[in-house]
């Protein structure tokens, strides 16, 4: 079978672009994709297109991913709702990679789409309410989503087909597909005097929000208001009354999308078409139907206790899962917040998770659009220890080793989340794990990990900046900003330490006071910029000439100090002074010409004087320097502290 672009040696890779990577909706679709891919010998890379830590939101404008993530691996992409801009998807198609879109239409693109059959399910729901005798049926939903608009249009057409005129006063728009959106719609219904006797909602969460507000307002459900939702979430079975709803199989939506993509990849798909996955009405009590009576057959009576025990075991497992998940997330959060103790980039914290493998890629340069390079700074693999991975481009992320880890663990796939929160973009986190269907949308563990990792890296950067600033302040306080030599205050500290009483005191210490002859003329003739270059060159020659036998410092202006605390026969003060003079007297090639600067040097030798202090040594060397200068520029004078003699 010819798979074309993006095919790896072990089989093709299916890319998935999704706003989120878990929860009942996105996780359900991804689970269906992964199951079909596994049967076809394909791997899956699921990429979150929203920033880490993004809460559940309704996408009005699709994001435009700045990088060609996993394009080198993926032979095609399934796009869940409007996870990426039409421009980005067109760029994918331009490389020869097919695209299949779930529950969204891009007018600019020609590609297969997959939708739940909104029309069949909604028509059945509205006609069910009509059979209950309802004539004033409201609609409450989020009109910003294509699915919801299709449900609304079907609701409206079904009323017309049954001889009922749609009433604009019975339309209550929700701000989102969540419970809060339903609560807002319910408040609007109450403010309008509750003009309906029944309401069809765009989602189960909308329905639960409506039920909560109406119940709190004293309404009797379903007597005062019958309610039908859409999705058949687990929660629908536990509302009071239990929620009648339209069931859509997200697993089938995902599997249909994967099959359409595989067909497009091998060229057997034909012209792009819209695929629809069947929906059906699940009747419970919120629509006005009676609750099922207690089983009256002997067989049902025998089965009932076992059913209760099974439900009890299921609830126990769920409580245990929640307790472990909370404990795990707590431990991981602490690990990531202790970034000053253990580097989170090494991914040691992944050992607390169910992930089988993972890696962290950080941008090697300021993030921007295009196929930028990432350094793989951390790599985790269970149970074997991880080894270093080479840098990759965004198109080659995650590295093949991560995809291999997913192939080696049946039931797992590779997830990629940006380590980015608003304007702080560090790179990409990839993990190999199973789909999390239990987490609330936007609360998936990997989403939280990437957000906390972003904060931890920000914290590390702040600490690094503070250390650098502290070091800069220290350097400014102790070192001359032009030459980098110890300044006067720091030189005196070093000198005081060298002559301090104690077992580590050096027996002989000398100070050279170096003054540049003719430096003022260079400054006046060629300017201070050239003069500064001379001072920098002088400092370099002093460092080179002293080596390990002394320390140079800048006293100020054109004056330098030298601490000699490693004296021996070959490095006597006078000998060192002569070497320094010979070095400094060499011409300087600056401003396009040779400049000559000589040095007069005063020498102060403590010579076992027990009462010598740093300031007196420097004063003595300064005095000796002026005596040398008064004799002849470029000469030297030795002043031995303790004797007062001049040599």
Coordinates of C-alpha atoms in Angstrom, one line a residue, residues 30-499:
X30 CA -8.8 10.9 19.5
X31 CA -9.4 7.5 21.0
X32 CA -11.4 6.5 17.8
X33 CA -8.6 7.8 15.6
X34 CA -6.0 5.8 17.6
X35 CA -8.0 2.6 17.4
X36 CA -8.3 2.6 13.7
X37 CA -4.7 3.7 13.2
X38 CA -3.5 0.8 15.3
X39 CA -5.4 -1.6 13.2
X40 CA -3.8 -0.2 10.1
X41 CA -0.3 -0.4 11.6
X42 CA -0.1 3.4 11.9
X43 CA 1.1 5.6 14.8
X44 CA -0.6 8.8 16.0
X45 CA 0.8 12.1 16.9
X46 CA -1.8 14.3 18.6
X47 CA -0.9 18.0 18.8
X48 CA -2.6 20.6 21.0
X49 CA -2.9 23.9 19.1
X50 CA -3.9 26.1 22.1
X51 CA -1.4 27.3 24.7
X52 CA -0.7 25.2 27.7
X53 CA -3.0 25.9 30.6
X54 CA -5.8 27.2 28.4
X55 CA -9.1 26.7 30.0
X56 CA -12.1 25.3 28.2
X57 CA -13.3 27.8 25.7
X58 CA -15.2 28.0 22.5
X59 CA -13.0 28.8 19.5
X60 CA -14.5 31.5 17.3
X61 CA -11.3 32.2 15.3
X62 CA -9.1 29.2 14.8
X63 CA -5.5 29.6 16.0
X64 CA -2.7 29.7 13.4
X65 CA 0.1 27.3 14.6
X66 CA 3.5 29.1 13.9
X67 CA 5.4 25.9 13.1
X68 CA 5.0 22.9 10.8
X69 CA 4.8 20.5 13.8
X70 CA 5.4 16.9 13.0
X71 CA 5.1 17.4 9.2
X72 CA 8.2 15.3 8.6
X73 CA 6.5 12.4 10.3
X74 CA 2.8 12.7 9.5
X75 CA 1.4 11.4 6.2
X76 CA -1.8 13.4 6.8
X77 CA -3.8 15.2 9.5
X78 CA -7.2 14.9 11.2
X79 CA -8.3 18.3 12.4
X80 CA -10.8 18.4 15.3
X81 CA -13.2 21.3 15.0
X82 CA -11.4 24.5 14.1
X83 CA -8.1 23.6 15.7
X84 CA -6.1 25.5 13.1
X85 CA -6.5 28.2 10.6
X86 CA -7.5 27.5 7.0
X87 CA -4.2 29.0 5.9
X88 CA -2.3 26.5 8.0
X89 CA -4.3 23.6 6.6
X90 CA -3.9 24.8 3.1
X91 CA -0.1 24.8 3.7
X92 CA -0.3 21.2 4.8
X93 CA -2.3 20.3 1.7
X94 CA 0.2 22.0 -0.5
X95 CA 2.8 19.5 0.7
X96 CA 0.7 16.6 -0.6
X97 CA -0.6 15.6 2.8
X98 CA -4.4 15.1 3.0
X99 CA -6.5 16.8 5.7
X100 CA -9.8 15.5 7.2
X101 CA -11.9 17.9 9.4
X102 CA -14.2 16.8 12.2
X103 CA -17.3 18.9 13.0
X104 CA -16.3 22.0 11.1
X105 CA -16.4 23.4 7.6
X106 CA -13.7 25.4 6.0
X107 CA -15.2 27.0 2.9
X108 CA -11.6 27.7 1.6
X109 CA -10.6 24.0 1.7
X110 CA -11.7 21.0 -0.3
X111 CA -11.3 18.1 2.1
X112 CA -13.4 15.3 3.6
X113 CA -15.4 16.2 6.7
X114 CA -17.0 14.1 9.5
X115 CA -20.0 15.2 11.5
X116 CA -22.4 13.6 13.9
X117 CA -25.8 13.3 12.2
X118 CA -27.3 16.3 13.9
X119 CA -30.5 16.2 11.8
X120 CA -31.7 12.7 12.6
X121 CA -31.1 13.1 16.4
X122 CA -32.6 16.6 16.7
X123 CA -35.6 15.8 14.5
X124 CA -36.4 12.7 16.7
X125 CA -36.0 14.9 19.9
X126 CA -38.3 17.7 18.7
X127 CA -41.0 15.2 17.4
X128 CA -40.8 13.3 20.7
X129 CA -41.6 16.6 22.6
X130 CA -44.5 17.3 20.1
X131 CA -45.9 13.8 20.8
X132 CA -45.9 14.8 24.5
X133 CA -48.2 17.6 23.6
X134 CA -45.7 20.5 23.6
X135 CA -46.2 23.3 21.2
X136 CA -44.0 26.0 22.6
X137 CA -40.6 24.4 22.4
X138 CA -37.6 26.6 23.0
X139 CA -34.0 26.2 21.8
X140 CA -31.0 27.1 24.1
X141 CA -27.5 26.7 22.6
X142 CA -24.2 28.3 21.5
X143 CA -24.6 29.6 18.0
X144 CA -20.9 30.2 17.5
X145 CA -20.3 26.4 16.8
X146 CA -21.3 24.9 13.5
X147 CA -22.7 21.8 15.2
X148 CA -25.0 24.0 17.3
X149 CA -26.2 26.0 14.3
X150 CA -27.0 22.7 12.4
X151 CA -29.0 21.6 15.5
X152 CA -30.9 24.9 15.6
X153 CA -31.7 24.8 11.9
X154 CA -33.0 21.2 12.2
X155 CA -35.0 22.2 15.3
X156 CA -36.6 25.0 13.4
X157 CA -37.3 23.0 10.3
X158 CA -38.9 20.2 12.3
X159 CA -41.3 22.6 13.9
X160 CA -42.3 23.9 10.5
X161 CA -42.7 20.3 9.1
X162 CA -45.1 19.6 12.0
X163 CA -47.2 22.7 11.4
X164 CA -45.6 24.8 14.2
X165 CA -44.3 28.3 13.5
X166 CA -40.9 29.0 15.0
X167 CA -41.0 31.8 17.6
X168 CA -37.9 34.0 17.8
X169 CA -39.0 34.7 21.4
X170 CA -38.2 31.1 22.2
X171 CA -34.5 31.2 21.1
X172 CA -32.1 31.7 24.0
X173 CA -28.5 31.9 23.0
X174 CA -25.8 30.4 25.3
X175 CA -22.4 32.0 25.6
X176 CA -20.7 28.6 25.3
X177 CA -21.3 24.9 25.2
X178 CA -20.6 24.5 28.9
X179 CA -22.8 24.5 32.0
X180 CA -22.3 28.2 32.5
X181 CA -23.8 28.8 29.0
X182 CA -26.9 26.8 30.0
X183 CA -27.2 28.7 33.2
X184 CA -27.1 32.0 31.4
X185 CA -29.8 30.8 28.9
X186 CA -32.0 29.7 31.8
X187 CA -31.8 33.1 33.5
X188 CA -32.9 34.6 30.2
X189 CA -35.8 32.2 30.0
X190 CA -36.9 33.1 33.5
X191 CA -36.5 36.8 32.7
X192 CA -38.9 36.3 29.7
X193 CA -41.5 34.7 32.0
X194 CA -40.6 31.1 31.0
X195 CA -42.6 31.3 27.8
X196 CA -41.9 27.7 26.7
X197 CA -43.1 24.4 28.1
X198 CA -40.1 22.4 26.8
X199 CA -36.5 23.2 25.7
X200 CA -34.0 21.5 23.4
X201 CA -30.4 22.4 24.4
X202 CA -27.3 22.3 22.2
X203 CA -25.3 20.1 24.6
X204 CA -25.9 18.1 27.7
X205 CA -23.8 20.6 29.7
X206 CA -26.1 23.4 28.5
X207 CA -29.1 21.2 29.7
X208 CA -27.5 20.6 33.1
X209 CA -27.0 24.3 33.5
X210 CA -30.6 25.0 32.5
X211 CA -31.9 22.4 35.0
X212 CA -29.9 23.8 37.8
X213 CA -31.2 27.3 37.4
X214 CA -34.8 26.4 36.8
X215 CA -34.8 24.0 39.8
X216 CA -33.3 26.7 42.0
X217 CA -36.1 29.0 40.8
X218 CA -38.8 26.6 42.0
X219 CA -39.7 25.1 38.7
X220 CA -40.8 21.4 38.6
X221 CA -39.1 19.4 36.0
X222 CA -40.4 18.1 33.7
X223 CA -43.9 19.4 34.6
X224 CA -43.1 23.0 34.2
X225 CA -40.3 22.5 31.6
X226 CA -39.4 19.4 29.7
X227 CA -35.7 19.3 28.7
X228 CA -33.7 17.3 26.2
X229 CA -29.9 17.6 25.7
X230 CA -27.3 16.4 23.2
X231 CA -24.2 14.2 23.7
X232 CA -25.3 11.6 26.3
X233 CA -22.6 12.4 28.8
X234 CA -22.2 10.1 31.8
X235 CA -23.7 12.9 34.0
X236 CA -26.9 12.7 32.0
X237 CA -27.8 9.5 33.9
X238 CA -27.4 11.1 37.3
X239 CA -29.3 14.4 37.0
X240 CA -32.7 14.8 38.7
X241 CA -34.7 14.0 36.7
X242 CA -32.4 11.9 34.5
X243 CA -31.7 13.7 31.2
X244 CA -33.2 12.6 28.0
X245 CA -30.6 13.3 25.3
X246 CA -29.3 12.6 21.9
X247 CA -26.4 10.2 21.9
X248 CA -23.5 10.7 19.5
X249 CA -20.6 8.2 19.4
X250 CA -17.4 10.3 19.5
X251 CA -15.4 7.1 19.1
X252 CA -17.2 6.5 15.8
X253 CA -16.6 10.1 14.8
X254 CA -12.9 9.6 15.3
X255 CA -12.7 6.2 13.7
X256 CA -14.6 7.5 10.7
X257 CA -12.2 10.4 10.4
X258 CA -9.2 8.1 10.6
X259 CA -10.6 5.8 7.9
X260 CA -11.3 8.8 5.7
X261 CA -7.7 9.9 6.2
X262 CA -6.2 6.5 5.5
X263 CA -8.3 6.3 2.3
X264 CA -7.1 9.8 1.2
X265 CA -3.5 8.8 2.0
X266 CA -3.5 5.7 -0.3
X267 CA -5.6 7.4 -3.0
X268 CA -8.7 5.3 -2.6
X269 CA -10.9 8.0 -1.0
X270 CA -12.2 9.5 -4.2
X271 CA -13.7 13.1 -4.1
X272 CA -14.0 14.7 -0.7
X273 CA -17.4 14.1 0.9
X274 CA -19.2 14.8 4.1
X275 CA -19.4 11.7 6.4
X276 CA -22.1 11.5 9.0
X277 CA -22.1 9.3 12.1
X278 CA -25.5 8.1 13.3
X279 CA -27.1 9.7 16.4
X280 CA -30.1 8.4 18.3
X281 CA -32.5 9.7 21.0
X282 CA -32.0 8.2 24.5
X283 CA -35.2 8.6 26.4
X284 CA -35.1 9.1 30.2
X285 CA -37.4 11.2 32.5
X286 CA -36.5 14.9 31.8
X287 CA -38.7 14.9 28.7
X288 CA -41.8 13.8 30.6
X289 CA -41.6 10.1 30.0
X290 CA -42.2 8.0 33.1
X291 CA -39.3 6.3 35.0
X292 CA -39.0 2.6 34.2
X293 CA -40.9 0.5 36.7
X294 CA -39.2 -1.9 39.1
X295 CA -38.5 -5.2 37.2
X296 CA -41.3 -7.7 37.8
X297 CA -39.8 -10.8 36.3
X298 CA -38.0 -13.3 38.4
X299 CA -34.9 -13.1 36.2
X300 CA -34.7 -9.3 36.3
X301 CA -35.2 -9.4 40.1
X302 CA -32.2 -11.8 40.4
X303 CA -30.1 -9.6 38.2
X304 CA -30.8 -6.4 40.0
X305 CA -28.6 -7.0 43.0
X306 CA -25.7 -7.9 40.8
X307 CA -26.3 -4.8 38.8
X308 CA -26.2 -2.7 42.0
X309 CA -22.9 -4.4 43.0
X310 CA -21.4 -3.7 39.6
X311 CA -22.4 0.0 39.9
X312 CA -20.9 0.0 43.4
X313 CA -17.6 -1.4 42.1
X314 CA -17.6 1.1 39.3
X315 CA -18.1 4.0 41.7
X316 CA -15.3 2.6 44.0
X317 CA -12.9 2.4 41.0
X318 CA -13.8 6.0 40.0
X319 CA -13.2 7.3 43.5
X320 CA -9.9 5.5 43.7
X321 CA -8.9 6.9 40.3
X322 CA -9.7 10.4 41.4
X323 CA -7.8 10.1 44.6
X324 CA -4.7 8.8 42.8
X325 CA -5.0 11.5 40.1
X326 CA -5.2 14.3 42.7
X327 CA -2.3 12.9 44.6
X328 CA -0.2 12.5 41.4
X329 CA -1.0 16.0 40.2
X330 CA -0.1 17.4 43.7
X331 CA 3.3 15.7 43.7
X332 CA 4.0 16.7 40.1
X333 CA 3.0 20.3 40.8
X334 CA 5.4 20.4 43.8
X335 CA 8.2 18.8 41.7
X336 CA 7.8 21.5 39.0
X337 CA 7.5 24.3 41.5
X338 CA 10.8 23.2 43.1
X339 CA 12.7 24.0 39.9
X340 CA 15.5 25.6 42.1
X341 CA 16.2 22.2 43.6
X342 CA 15.8 19.8 40.6
X343 CA 16.0 20.9 37.0
X344 CA 12.5 20.3 35.6
X345 CA 13.9 20.1 32.1
X346 CA 15.4 16.7 32.8
X347 CA 11.8 15.4 33.1
X348 CA 12.4 13.4 36.2
X349 CA 8.9 14.4 37.4
X350 CA 7.4 12.2 34.6
X351 CA 8.2 9.2 36.7
X352 CA 5.2 10.1 38.8
X353 CA 2.9 9.9 35.8
X354 CA 1.5 7.1 33.6
X355 CA 3.6 8.3 30.7
X356 CA 5.8 5.7 29.1
X357 CA 8.2 8.1 27.5
X358 CA 8.6 11.8 26.8
X359 CA 11.0 14.6 25.8
X360 CA 11.3 18.3 26.1
X361 CA 12.5 20.4 23.2
X362 CA 13.5 24.1 23.8
X363 CA 13.8 26.6 21.0
X364 CA 17.4 27.4 20.2
X365 CA 16.6 31.0 19.3
X366 CA 13.9 33.5 19.9
X367 CA 10.6 31.8 18.9
X368 CA 9.2 32.9 15.6
X369 CA 7.2 31.4 12.7
X370 CA 8.8 28.7 10.5
X371 CA 10.6 25.4 10.9
X372 CA 12.8 26.4 13.9
X373 CA 15.3 24.2 15.7
X374 CA 14.8 22.6 19.1
X375 CA 17.4 21.3 21.5
X376 CA 16.1 18.1 23.2
X377 CA 17.2 19.1 26.8
X378 CA 15.3 16.2 28.5
X379 CA 14.3 12.7 27.6
X380 CA 12.4 10.2 29.7
X381 CA 11.8 6.5 29.0
X382 CA 10.3 3.9 31.2
X383 CA 11.7 1.5 32.4
X384 CA 15.1 1.9 30.6
X385 CA 17.2 5.0 31.4
X386 CA 17.0 7.7 28.8
X387 CA 19.9 8.7 26.5
X388 CA 20.6 12.0 24.9
X389 CA 18.7 12.9 21.7
X390 CA 20.0 15.2 19.0
X391 CA 18.4 18.5 18.1
X392 CA 15.5 18.5 15.7
X393 CA 13.5 20.9 13.6
X394 CA 9.9 21.6 14.5
X395 CA 8.8 19.5 11.5
X396 CA 10.8 16.6 13.0
X397 CA 9.4 16.9 16.5
X398 CA 8.8 14.6 18.4
X399 CA 12.1 12.7 17.6
X400 CA 11.7 9.2 16.1
X401 CA 12.7 7.6 19.4
X402 CA 9.5 8.9 21.0
X403 CA 7.4 7.6 18.2
X404 CA 9.2 4.2 18.5
X405 CA 8.3 4.2 22.2
X406 CA 4.6 4.7 21.4
X407 CA 4.8 1.8 18.8
X408 CA 6.3 -0.4 21.5
X409 CA 3.4 0.2 23.9
X410 CA 0.1 -1.0 22.4
X411 CA -2.8 1.4 23.3
X412 CA -0.5 4.5 23.6
X413 CA 0.1 7.4 21.3
X414 CA 2.2 10.5 21.2
X415 CA 0.9 13.8 22.5
X416 CA 2.6 17.2 21.9
X417 CA 1.7 20.3 23.8
X418 CA 3.4 23.7 23.5
X419 CA 5.3 24.8 26.5
X420 CA 3.8 28.3 26.0
X421 CA 1.6 30.5 28.1
X422 CA 0.6 33.8 26.4
X423 CA 3.9 35.5 25.3
X424 CA 6.2 33.0 27.1
X425 CA 7.1 30.3 24.5
X426 CA 9.8 27.9 25.5
X427 CA 9.3 25.0 23.2
X428 CA 7.4 21.7 23.0
X429 CA 6.6 18.8 25.4
X430 CA 5.9 15.3 24.0
X431 CA 4.7 12.3 26.0
X432 CA 3.7 8.8 25.2
X433 CA 0.6 7.8 27.1
X434 CA -3.0 6.6 26.8
X435 CA -5.9 8.9 26.0
X436 CA -7.4 10.5 29.1
X437 CA -11.2 10.3 28.7
X438 CA -12.0 11.2 32.3
X439 CA -10.4 14.6 32.6
X440 CA -12.5 17.7 32.1
X441 CA -11.8 19.5 28.9
X442 CA -8.9 22.0 29.5
X443 CA -7.9 20.1 32.7
X444 CA -6.0 17.3 31.0
X445 CA -2.9 16.4 33.0
X446 CA -0.5 17.1 30.1
X447 CA -2.1 20.5 29.6
X448 CA -1.4 21.3 33.3
X449 CA 2.1 19.8 33.2
X450 CA 3.1 22.0 30.2
X451 CA 1.6 25.1 31.9
X452 CA 3.5 24.4 35.2
X453 CA 6.7 23.6 33.2
X454 CA 6.4 27.0 31.5
X455 CA 6.1 28.7 34.9
X456 CA 9.1 26.7 36.2
X457 CA 11.2 27.7 33.2
X458 CA 10.2 31.3 33.7
X459 CA 11.2 31.0 37.4
X460 CA 14.5 29.5 36.4
X461 CA 15.1 32.4 33.9
X462 CA 14.2 35.0 36.6
X463 CA 16.7 33.3 39.0
X464 CA 19.3 33.2 36.4
X465 CA 18.8 36.9 35.5
X466 CA 18.9 37.8 39.2
X467 CA 22.2 35.9 39.6
X468 CA 23.6 37.6 36.6
X469 CA 22.5 41.0 37.9
X470 CA 24.0 40.2 41.3
X471 CA 27.3 39.2 39.6
X472 CA 27.2 42.4 37.5
X473 CA 26.6 44.5 40.6
X474 CA 29.4 42.7 42.4
X475 CA 31.7 43.2 39.4
X476 CA 30.8 46.9 39.2
X477 CA 31.6 47.2 42.9
X478 CA 34.9 45.3 42.7
X479 CA 36.2 45.7 39.1
X480 CA 37.1 48.5 36.8
X481 CA 34.4 48.6 34.0
X482 CA 36.9 49.5 31.3
X483 CA 39.8 47.2 31.9
X484 CA 38.2 44.4 33.9
X485 CA 41.0 44.7 36.5
X486 CA 40.3 44.9 40.3
X487 CA 39.5 48.5 41.1
X488 CA 41.2 50.5 43.9
X489 CA 38.9 49.2 46.7
X490 CA 39.1 45.6 45.7
X491 CA 42.9 45.8 45.2
X492 CA 43.3 47.1 48.7
X493 CA 41.1 44.1 49.9
X494 CA 43.4 41.7 48.1
X495 CA 46.5 43.3 49.4
X496 CA 45.2 43.4 53.0
X497 CA 44.4 39.7 52.8
X498 CA 47.9 39.0 51.5
X499 CA 49.6 40.7 54.4

